[in-house]
N, CA and C of each residue as an Amber inpcrd file, in Angstrom:
protein
   510
   0.8210000  -1.1980000   0.0000000   0.0000000   0.0000000   0.0000000
   0.8630000   1.2600000   0.0000000   1.8660000   1.3170000   0.8810000
   2.7190000   2.5010000   0.9580000   3.4790000   2.6960000  -0.3450000
   3.9930000   1.6010000  -0.9060000   4.7580000   1.7050000  -2.1410000
   3.9030000   2.2460000  -3.2770000   2.6560000   1.8040000  -3.3620000
   1.7950000   2.2960000  -4.4350000   1.4360000   3.7630000  -4.2160000
   1.3000000   4.1880000  -2.9550000   1.0120000   5.5880000  -2.6580000
   2.1890000   6.4720000  -3.0720000   3.3980000   6.0390000  -2.7280000
   4.5990000   6.7870000  -3.1110000   4.7090000   6.8390000  -4.6340000
   4.3840000   5.7380000  -5.2880000   4.3860000   5.7130000  -6.7510000
   3.3850000   6.6960000  -7.3310000   2.2470000   6.8350000  -6.6670000
   1.2450000   7.8120000  -7.0940000   1.7590000   9.2340000  -6.9680000
   2.4640000   9.5090000  -5.8840000   3.0510000  10.8430000  -5.7060000
   4.1050000  11.1140000  -6.7740000   4.8980000  10.0760000  -7.0820000
   5.9130000  10.2150000  -8.1240000   5.2560000  10.5220000  -9.4730000
   4.1590000   9.8460000  -9.7640000   3.4310000  10.0760000 -11.0110000
   2.8960000  11.5060000 -11.0710000   2.3290000  11.9770000  -9.9730000
   1.8010000  13.3460000  -9.9420000   2.9170000  14.3490000 -10.2090000
   4.0520000  14.1670000  -9.5550000   5.1870000  15.0760000  -9.7700000
   5.6280000  15.0350000 -11.2340000   5.6410000  13.8530000 -11.8300000
   6.0900000  13.7330000 -13.2260000   5.1470000  14.4580000 -14.1940000
   3.8920000  14.6510000 -13.7890000   2.9400000  15.3680000 -14.6440000
   3.2840000  16.8510000 -14.7810000   4.2080000  17.3430000 -13.9670000
   4.6640000  18.7290000 -14.1060000   5.4540000  18.9330000 -15.3980000
   5.7390000  17.8480000 -16.1090000   6.4350000  17.9400000 -17.3950000
   5.4550000  18.0950000 -18.5590000   4.1650000  18.0750000 -18.2690000
   3.1400000  18.1930000 -19.3020000   3.2430000  19.5430000 -20.0120000
   2.7570000  19.5980000 -21.2330000   2.6950000  20.8500000 -21.9950000
   1.2870000  21.4520000 -21.9340000   0.3270000  20.6930000 -21.4220000
  -1.0680000  21.1250000 -21.3740000  -1.3090000  22.0730000 -20.1920000
  -1.8580000  23.2350000 -20.4750000  -2.0880000  24.2650000 -19.4530000
  -3.0110000  23.7640000 -18.3480000  -4.1020000  23.1120000 -18.7200000
  -5.0590000  22.6250000 -17.7150000  -4.4350000  21.5450000 -16.8320000
  -3.6490000  20.6720000 -17.4410000  -2.9670000  19.6280000 -16.6620000
  -2.0000000  20.2790000 -15.6780000  -1.2170000  21.2380000 -16.1550000
  -0.2490000  21.9050000 -15.2760000  -0.9360000  22.6060000 -14.1100000
  -2.0050000  23.3350000 -14.4040000  -2.7290000  24.0410000 -13.3440000
  -3.2880000  23.0490000 -12.3320000  -3.8870000  21.9810000 -12.8220000
  -4.4820000  20.9790000 -11.9320000  -3.4310000  20.2580000 -11.0990000
  -2.3160000  19.9210000 -11.7080000  -1.2460000  19.2270000 -10.9840000
  -0.6390000  20.1500000  -9.9290000  -0.4440000  21.4130000 -10.2690000
   0.0830000  22.3610000  -9.2780000  -0.8850000  22.5060000  -8.1060000
  -2.1870000  22.5630000  -8.3990000  -3.1850000  22.6510000  -7.3270000
  -3.1380000  21.3990000  -6.4560000  -3.0110000  20.2390000  -7.0940000
  -2.9250000  18.9820000  -6.3380000  -1.6600000  18.9450000  -5.4840000
  -0.5560000  19.3900000  -6.0330000   0.7060000  19.3950000  -5.2810000
   0.6120000  20.3310000  -4.0820000  -0.0470000  21.4720000  -4.2530000
  -0.2220000  22.3980000  -3.1260000  -0.9650000  21.7150000  -1.9850000
  -1.9740000  20.9160000  -2.3200000  -2.7280000  20.1870000  -1.2860000
  -1.8990000  19.0470000  -0.6950000  -1.2610000  18.2840000  -1.5470000
  -0.4470000  17.1420000  -1.1080000   0.6740000  17.6050000  -0.1830000
   1.2810000  18.7430000  -0.5120000   2.4360000  19.2480000   0.2370000
   2.0700000  19.7500000   1.6290000   0.7940000  19.8770000   1.9170000
   0.3930000  20.3180000   3.2640000   0.7040000  19.2530000   4.3150000
   0.8880000  18.0140000   3.8650000   1.2850000  16.9260000   4.7580000
   2.8070000  16.7860000   4.6720000   3.4590000  16.8590000   5.8240000
   4.9250000  16.8700000   5.8610000   5.5520000  15.6280000   5.2270000
   4.9860000  14.4570000   5.4900000   5.5480000  13.2310000   4.9060000
   5.3970000  13.2230000   3.3950000   4.2440000  13.6570000   2.9160000
   4.0490000  13.7580000   1.4680000   5.0380000  14.7450000   0.8610000
   5.2230000  15.8620000   1.5470000   6.1460000  16.8860000   1.0560000
   7.5690000  16.3390000   0.9700000   7.9630000  15.5520000   1.9480000
   9.2930000  14.9310000   1.9110000   9.4200000  14.0160000   0.6950000
   8.3820000  13.2330000   0.4250000   8.4170000  12.2960000  -0.7090000
   8.4890000  13.0450000  -2.0340000   7.6280000  14.0550000  -2.2140000
   7.6410000  14.7560000  -3.5040000   8.9190000  15.5800000  -3.6770000
   9.5020000  16.0330000  -2.5680000  10.7960000  16.7230000  -2.6550000
  11.8510000  15.7550000  -3.1730000  11.8380000  14.5310000  -2.6550000
  12.7850000  13.5090000  -3.1210000  12.6040000  13.1900000  -4.6020000
  11.4000000  13.4120000  -5.1170000  11.1230000  13.1320000  -6.5300000
  11.3320000  14.3570000  -7.4190000  11.9720000  15.4020000  -6.8830000
  12.3730000  16.5380000  -7.7080000  11.3250000  17.6030000  -7.9480000
  10.3660000  17.7230000  -7.0390000   9.2880000  18.6860000  -7.2460000
   9.7990000  20.1230000  -7.3350000  10.8290000  20.4610000  -6.5770000
  11.3260000  21.8460000  -6.5780000  11.8490000  22.2350000  -7.9600000
  12.6580000  21.3940000  -8.5500000  13.2140000  21.6750000  -9.8780000
  12.1030000  21.7750000 -10.9190000  11.1540000  20.8450000 -10.8640000
  10.0760000  20.8480000 -11.8530000   9.1670000  22.0630000 -11.6990000
   8.8540000  22.4540000 -10.4680000   8.0620000  23.6710000 -10.2540000
   8.8530000  24.8950000 -10.7190000  10.1370000  24.9090000 -10.4200000
  10.9950000  26.0340000 -10.8270000  11.0290000  26.1960000 -12.3430000
  10.9670000  25.0850000 -13.0490000  10.9780000  25.1320000 -14.5150000
   9.7330000  25.8010000 -15.0880000   8.6870000  25.9290000 -14.2890000
   7.4170000  26.4740000 -14.7740000   7.2290000  27.9620000 -14.4840000
   8.1280000  28.5780000 -13.7380000   7.8760000  29.9500000 -13.2740000
   7.7950000  30.9930000 -14.3850000   8.2540000  30.6810000 -15.5660000
   8.1610000  31.6520000 -16.6570000   6.8570000  31.5200000 -17.4470000
   5.9790000  30.6410000 -17.0150000   4.6730000  30.4960000 -17.6800000
   3.9100000  31.8100000 -17.5580000   3.0670000  32.0940000 -18.5450000
   2.3310000  33.3640000 -18.5480000   0.8400000  33.2030000 -18.2720000
   0.3500000  31.9660000 -18.2380000  -1.0840000  31.7530000 -18.0220000
  -1.4080000  31.9290000 -16.5360000  -2.3540000  32.8270000 -16.2410000
  -2.6970000  33.1020000 -14.8430000  -3.2020000  31.8730000 -14.1010000
  -3.8930000  30.9850000 -14.7840000  -4.4010000  29.7780000 -14.1070000
  -3.2330000  28.9090000 -13.6310000  -2.1920000  28.8220000 -14.4200000
  -0.9960000  28.0690000 -14.0100000  -0.2660000  28.8340000 -12.9130000
  -0.0980000  30.1290000 -13.1100000   0.6230000  30.9450000 -12.1260000
  -0.0110000  30.8600000 -10.7340000  -1.3250000  30.9330000 -10.7000000
  -2.0250000  30.8910000  -9.4020000  -1.6590000  29.6290000  -8.6240000
  -1.8420000  28.4890000  -9.2680000  -1.6210000  27.2210000  -8.5630000
  -0.1420000  26.8760000  -8.4270000   0.6670000  27.3460000  -9.3500000
   2.1130000  27.1640000  -9.2320000   2.6320000  27.8990000  -7.9980000
   2.1920000  29.1300000  -7.8100000   2.6190000  29.9000000  -6.6340000
   2.1380000  29.2350000  -5.3450000   0.9110000  28.6870000  -5.3600000
   0.4040000  27.9570000  -4.1840000   1.3000000  26.7540000  -3.8810000
   1.6530000  26.0180000  -4.9350000   2.5010000  24.8340000  -4.7560000
   3.8800000  25.2300000  -4.2260000   4.4340000  26.2970000  -4.7540000
   5.7440000  26.7610000  -4.2820000   5.6580000  27.1610000  -2.8140000
   4.6010000  27.8860000  -2.4480000   4.4310000  28.3080000  -1.0500000
   4.4330000  27.1070000  -0.1160000   3.7010000  26.0680000  -0.4760000
   3.6230000  24.8790000   0.3840000   4.9310000  24.0930000   0.3790000
   5.5620000  23.9920000  -0.7800000   6.8040000  23.2130000  -0.8730000
   7.9720000  23.8870000  -0.1570000   7.8660000  25.1770000   0.1000000
   8.9240000  25.8910000   0.8410000   9.0360000  25.4180000   2.2810000
   8.0410000  24.7350000   2.7590000   7.9730000  24.3880000   4.1800000
   8.7380000  23.1120000   4.5330000   9.6150000  22.6550000   3.6570000
  10.3790000  21.4380000   3.9260000  11.8630000  21.6630000   3.6660000
  12.6720000  21.2590000   4.6150000  14.1250000  21.2180000   4.4390000
  14.7200000  22.4720000   3.8410000  15.5020000  22.2720000   2.8070000
  16.1850000  23.3780000   2.1250000  15.4500000  23.8310000   0.8720000
  14.1630000  23.5380000   0.7930000  13.4290000  23.8660000  -0.4310000
  13.4160000  25.3590000  -0.7420000  13.3360000  26.2060000   0.3000000
  13.3580000  27.6590000   0.0450000  14.6340000  28.0380000  -0.7090000
  15.7500000  27.5560000  -0.2010000  17.0330000  27.8420000  -0.8400000
  17.0830000  27.2220000  -2.2340000  16.5460000  26.0210000  -2.3680000
  16.5750000  25.3330000  -3.6650000  15.7880000  26.1060000  -4.7260000
  14.6590000  26.6920000  -4.3420000  13.9160000  27.5190000  -5.3070000
  14.7740000  28.7020000  -5.7470000  15.4840000  29.3020000  -4.8080000
  16.3920000  30.3940000  -5.1580000  17.5110000  29.9270000  -6.0660000
  18.1010000  28.7900000  -5.7300000  19.1880000  28.2300000  -6.5400000
  18.7260000  27.8960000  -7.9570000  17.4380000  27.5800000  -8.1020000
  16.8700000  27.2470000  -9.4120000  16.2780000  28.4650000 -10.1270000
  16.6350000  29.6640000  -9.6550000  16.1770000  30.9240000 -10.2590000
  14.6560000  31.0350000 -10.3720000  13.9490000  30.5650000  -9.3540000
  12.4860000  30.6310000  -9.3740000  11.9420000  31.8900000  -8.7110000
  12.7840000  32.6430000  -8.0170000  12.2880000  33.7510000  -7.1970000
  11.9630000  35.0000000  -8.0180000  12.8970000  35.5020000  -8.7930000
  12.6780000  36.7430000  -9.5490000  11.4740000  36.6620000 -10.4940000
  11.2870000  35.5620000 -11.2370000  10.1070000  35.5010000 -12.1020000
   8.7820000  35.5820000 -11.3370000   8.7610000  35.0930000 -10.0950000
   7.5310000  35.1710000  -9.3020000   7.1320000  36.6120000  -9.0180000
   8.0950000  37.4860000  -8.8770000   7.7990000  38.8970000  -8.6000000
   6.8990000  39.4680000  -9.6930000   7.1420000  39.0680000 -10.9370000
   6.3380000  39.5580000 -12.0650000   4.8730000  39.1410000 -11.9580000
   4.5990000  38.0680000 -11.2290000   3.2180000  37.6200000 -11.0650000
   2.3720000  38.6780000 -10.3730000   3.0000000  39.5410000  -9.5720000
   2.2630000  40.5870000  -8.8620000   1.7310000  41.6550000  -9.8130000
   2.1570000  41.6220000 -11.0690000   1.6610000  42.5610000 -12.0830000
   0.4290000  42.0150000 -12.8000000   0.0310000  40.8050000 -12.4810000
  -1.1580000  40.1870000 -13.0710000  -2.4020000  40.9950000 -12.6990000
  -3.4450000  40.8400000 -13.4900000  -4.7220000  41.4810000 -13.1560000
  -5.6060000  40.5620000 -12.3220000  -5.1760000  39.3380000 -12.0900000
  -5.9670000  38.3460000 -11.3500000  -5.6470000  38.4140000  -9.8530000
  -6.6270000  38.7810000  -9.0180000  -6.3730000  38.8660000  -7.5750000
  -5.9980000  37.5230000  -6.9440000  -6.4380000  36.4170000  -7.5310000
  -6.0560000  35.0990000  -7.0130000  -4.5640000  34.8390000  -7.2140000
  -4.0300000  35.3350000  -8.3170000  -2.5940000  35.2140000  -8.5740000
  -1.8330000  36.0590000  -7.5560000  -2.3430000  37.2430000  -7.2590000
  -1.6970000  38.1040000  -6.2560000  -1.6180000  37.3940000  -4.9130000
  -2.7440000  36.8150000  -4.4780000  -2.7770000  36.1750000  -3.1620000
  -1.8110000  34.9980000  -3.0830000  -1.8530000  34.1190000  -4.0720000
  -0.9810000  32.9420000  -4.0220000   0.4880000  33.3340000  -4.1740000
   0.7610000  34.3490000  -4.9650000   2.1390000  34.8080000  -5.1340000
   2.6640000  35.4250000  -3.8460000   1.8340000  36.1990000  -3.1670000
   2.2550000  36.7860000  -1.8900000   2.5660000  35.6890000  -0.8730000
   1.7810000  34.6090000  -0.8910000   2.0700000  33.4730000   0.0000000
   3.4350000  32.8690000  -0.3310000   3.6810000  32.6740000  -1.6230000
   4.9590000  32.0850000  -2.0440000   6.1270000  33.0030000  -1.6880000
   5.9770000  34.2900000  -1.9580000   7.0560000  35.2310000  -1.6500000
   7.2970000  35.3220000  -0.1480000   6.2310000  35.2580000   0.6380000
   6.3660000  35.2360000   2.1020000   7.2360000  34.0550000   2.5160000
   6.9110000  32.8680000   2.0270000   7.6850000  31.6760000   2.3860000
   9.1240000  31.7730000   1.8760000   9.2860000  32.2210000   0.6480000
  10.6270000  32.3310000   0.0710000  11.4740000  33.3790000   0.7830000
  10.8240000  34.4140000   1.3140000  11.5660000  35.5070000   1.9620000
  12.1660000  35.1020000   3.3020000  11.8630000  33.9070000   3.7710000
  12.4940000  33.4050000   4.9960000  13.9480000  33.0030000   4.7360000
  14.3600000  33.0300000   3.4750000  15.7490000  32.7660000   3.0910000
  16.3870000  34.0960000   2.6830000  17.4780000  34.4980000   3.3300000
  18.0720000  35.8110000   3.0500000  18.4510000  36.0550000   1.5850000
  18.9860000  35.0520000   0.9160000  19.3700000  35.2540000  -0.4900000
  18.1460000  35.5010000  -1.3650000  17.0420000  34.8620000  -1.0230000
  15.8110000  35.1120000  -1.7700000  15.3290000  36.5410000  -1.5550000
  15.5210000  37.0690000  -0.3420000  15.1630000  38.4700000  -0.0670000
  15.9510000  39.4060000  -0.9740000  17.2310000  39.1300000  -1.1190000
  18.0820000  39.9550000  -1.9820000  17.5730000  39.8950000  -3.4210000
  17.2870000  38.6880000  -3.8860000  16.7880000  38.5070000  -5.2540000
  15.4780000  39.2530000  -5.4570000  14.5610000  39.1220000  -4.5010000
  13.2690000  39.8100000  -4.5970000  13.4610000  41.3170000  -4.6460000
  14.3060000  41.8150000  -3.7620000  14.5400000  43.2600000  -3.7060000
  15.0890000  43.7550000  -5.0380000  16.0520000  43.0290000  -5.5870000
  16.6430000  43.4060000  -6.8750000  15.6210000  43.3430000  -8.0060000
  14.6110000  42.4890000  -7.8650000  13.5700000  42.3540000  -8.8890000
  12.4570000  43.3940000  -8.7250000  12.5720000  44.2570000  -7.7150000
  11.5970000  45.3320000  -7.5360000  10.3430000  44.9610000  -6.7770000
  10.4390000  43.9640000  -5.8980000   9.2510000  43.4600000  -5.2200000
   8.6630000  44.4340000  -4.1980000   9.4920000  45.2630000  -3.5870000
   9.0100000  46.0840000  -2.4690000   7.8730000  47.0050000  -2.9000000
   8.0520000  47.7210000  -3.9860000   7.0000000  48.6320000  -4.4630000
   5.7040000  47.8740000  -4.7420000   5.8250000  46.7230000  -5.3850000
   4.6380000  45.9250000  -5.7090000   3.9520000  45.4140000  -4.4460000
   4.7420000  44.9660000  -3.4720000   4.1620000  44.4620000  -2.2220000
   3.5110000  45.5750000  -1.4110000   4.0910000  46.7640000  -1.4570000
   3.4800000  47.8900000  -0.7410000   2.0810000  48.1560000  -1.2880000
   1.9180000  48.0520000  -2.6070000   0.5830000  48.1870000  -3.2030000
  -0.3550000  47.0970000  -2.6840000   0.1670000  45.8820000  -2.5320000
  -0.6470000  44.7520000  -2.0790000  -1.0670000  44.9020000  -0.6130000
  -0.2520000  45.5680000   0.1880000  -0.5950000  45.7830000   1.5960000
  -1.8760000  46.6110000   1.6970000  -2.1510000  47.4220000   0.6940000
  -3.3640000  48.2380000   0.6750000  -4.5930000  47.5150000   0.1480000
  -4.4690000  46.2480000  -0.1490000  -5.5870000  45.4630000  -0.6870000
  -6.6650000  45.2200000   0.3700000  -7.8700000  44.9230000  -0.0880000
  -8.9520000  44.5430000   0.8350000  -8.8390000  43.0790000   1.2580000
  -8.0360000  42.3240000   0.5430000  -7.8240000  40.9000000   0.8200000
  -6.8550000  40.7700000   1.9920000  -7.3470000  40.3180000   3.1260000
  -6.5260000  40.2510000   4.3390000  -5.3770000  39.2510000   4.2270000
  -5.5990000  38.1480000   3.5280000  -4.5280000  37.1570000   3.3430000
  -3.4020000  37.7710000   2.5100000  -3.7790000  38.4740000   1.4610000
  -2.8020000  39.1570000   0.6170000  -2.0530000  40.2130000   1.4270000
  -2.7880000  41.0230000   2.1760000  -2.1710000  42.0660000   3.0160000
  -1.1230000  41.4780000   3.9520000  -1.5310000  40.4350000   4.6700000
  -0.6460000  39.8390000   5.6750000   0.6170000  39.2560000   5.0550000
   0.4590000  38.4850000   3.9910000   1.6290000  37.8650000   3.3580000
   2.5560000  38.9080000   2.7410000   1.9840000  39.9440000   2.1390000
   2.8010000  41.0180000   1.5710000   3.5740000  41.7390000   2.6750000
   2.8960000  42.0430000   3.7770000   3.5380000  42.7600000   4.8870000
   4.6570000  41.9320000   5.5170000   4.4200000  40.6430000   5.6880000
   5.4480000  39.7830000   6.2860000   6.6710000  39.7070000   5.3730000
   6.4340000  39.5790000   4.0860000   7.5480000  39.5240000   3.1310000
   8.3620000  40.8190000   3.1930000   7.6750000  41.9550000   3.2090000
   8.3690000  43.2430000   3.3210000   9.1810000  43.2940000   4.6120000
   8.6100000  42.7780000   5.6960000   9.3220000  42.8320000   6.9860000
  10.6070000  42.0010000   6.9530000  10.5800000  40.8420000   6.2970000
  11.8020000  40.0360000   6.1830000  12.8680000  40.7650000   5.3610000
  12.4450000  41.4000000   4.2840000  13.3900000  42.1470000   3.4500000
  13.9680000  43.3170000   4.2470000  13.1170000  43.9990000   4.9930000
  13.5660000  45.1450000   5.8020000  14.5350000  44.7040000   6.9010000
  14.2200000  43.5960000   7.5740000  15.1210000  43.0900000   8.6200000
  16.4980000  42.7650000   8.0610000  16.5220000  42.1710000   6.8840000
  17.8060000  41.8500000   6.2590000  18.5690000  43.1280000   5.9310000
  17.8670000  44.1260000   5.4050000  18.5130000  45.4020000   5.0810000
  19.0720000  46.0600000   6.3430000  18.3120000  46.0300000   7.4280000
  18.7780000  46.6150000   8.6930000  19.9930000  45.8690000   9.2420000
  19.9700000  44.5490000   9.1520000  21.1050000  43.7470000   9.6260000
  22.3540000  44.0490000   8.8100000  22.1930000  44.1930000   7.5000000
  23.3370000  44.5290000   6.6440000  23.8840000  45.9110000   6.9760000
  22.9750000  46.8520000   7.1960000  23.3850000  48.2120000   7.5450000
  24.1260000  48.2290000   8.8810000  23.6030000  47.4770000   9.8400000
  24.2210000  47.4090000  11.1660000  25.6210000  46.7940000  11.0800000
  25.7780000  45.7540000  10.2740000  27.0900000  45.1000000  10.1630000
  28.1100000  46.0010000   9.4650000  27.6500000  46.8300000   8.5420000
  28.5530000  47.7580000   7.8550000  28.9790000  48.9120000   8.7620000
  28.0470000  49.3690000   9.5790000  28.3110000  50.5320000  10.4350000
  28.8420000  50.1640000  11.8160000  28.8790000  48.8770000  12.0870000
  29.4380000  48.4120000  13.3600000  28.5060000  48.5430000  14.4480000
């Protein structure tokens, strides 16, 4: 039973190689749900979910972006996945998602950026990609989840900037 379940998770992760927009969106949504369980997240991480999700960040379809960002947010909660997303150049392209006209994309992207911002190098990448101005706009949203995630991400970036300033000035 366990072996077949793990095989099912492996199959789901492999579907991230699909070219079909609906399949990609659905698989990303499924991965976001699956990753909420720590053991499942460990298994899909072992099957290369971070690299495969990272390969999709340049997609332009909002339906894919929404669920991809959700999946990234959840997958950040295991081991070195936050750093791995940064190492796979997945962070800067996510910042562009905040320019979407879809509020669902904004919310899921803010969740992903919040999780990714717990890694200092990702904060640097986000800052260089111009995330602060975009997140400040999101803090003014009526969507409380979006507000909170945007504010937390800004706070991590600010803390890193203050720490760098303090270390330079002694």
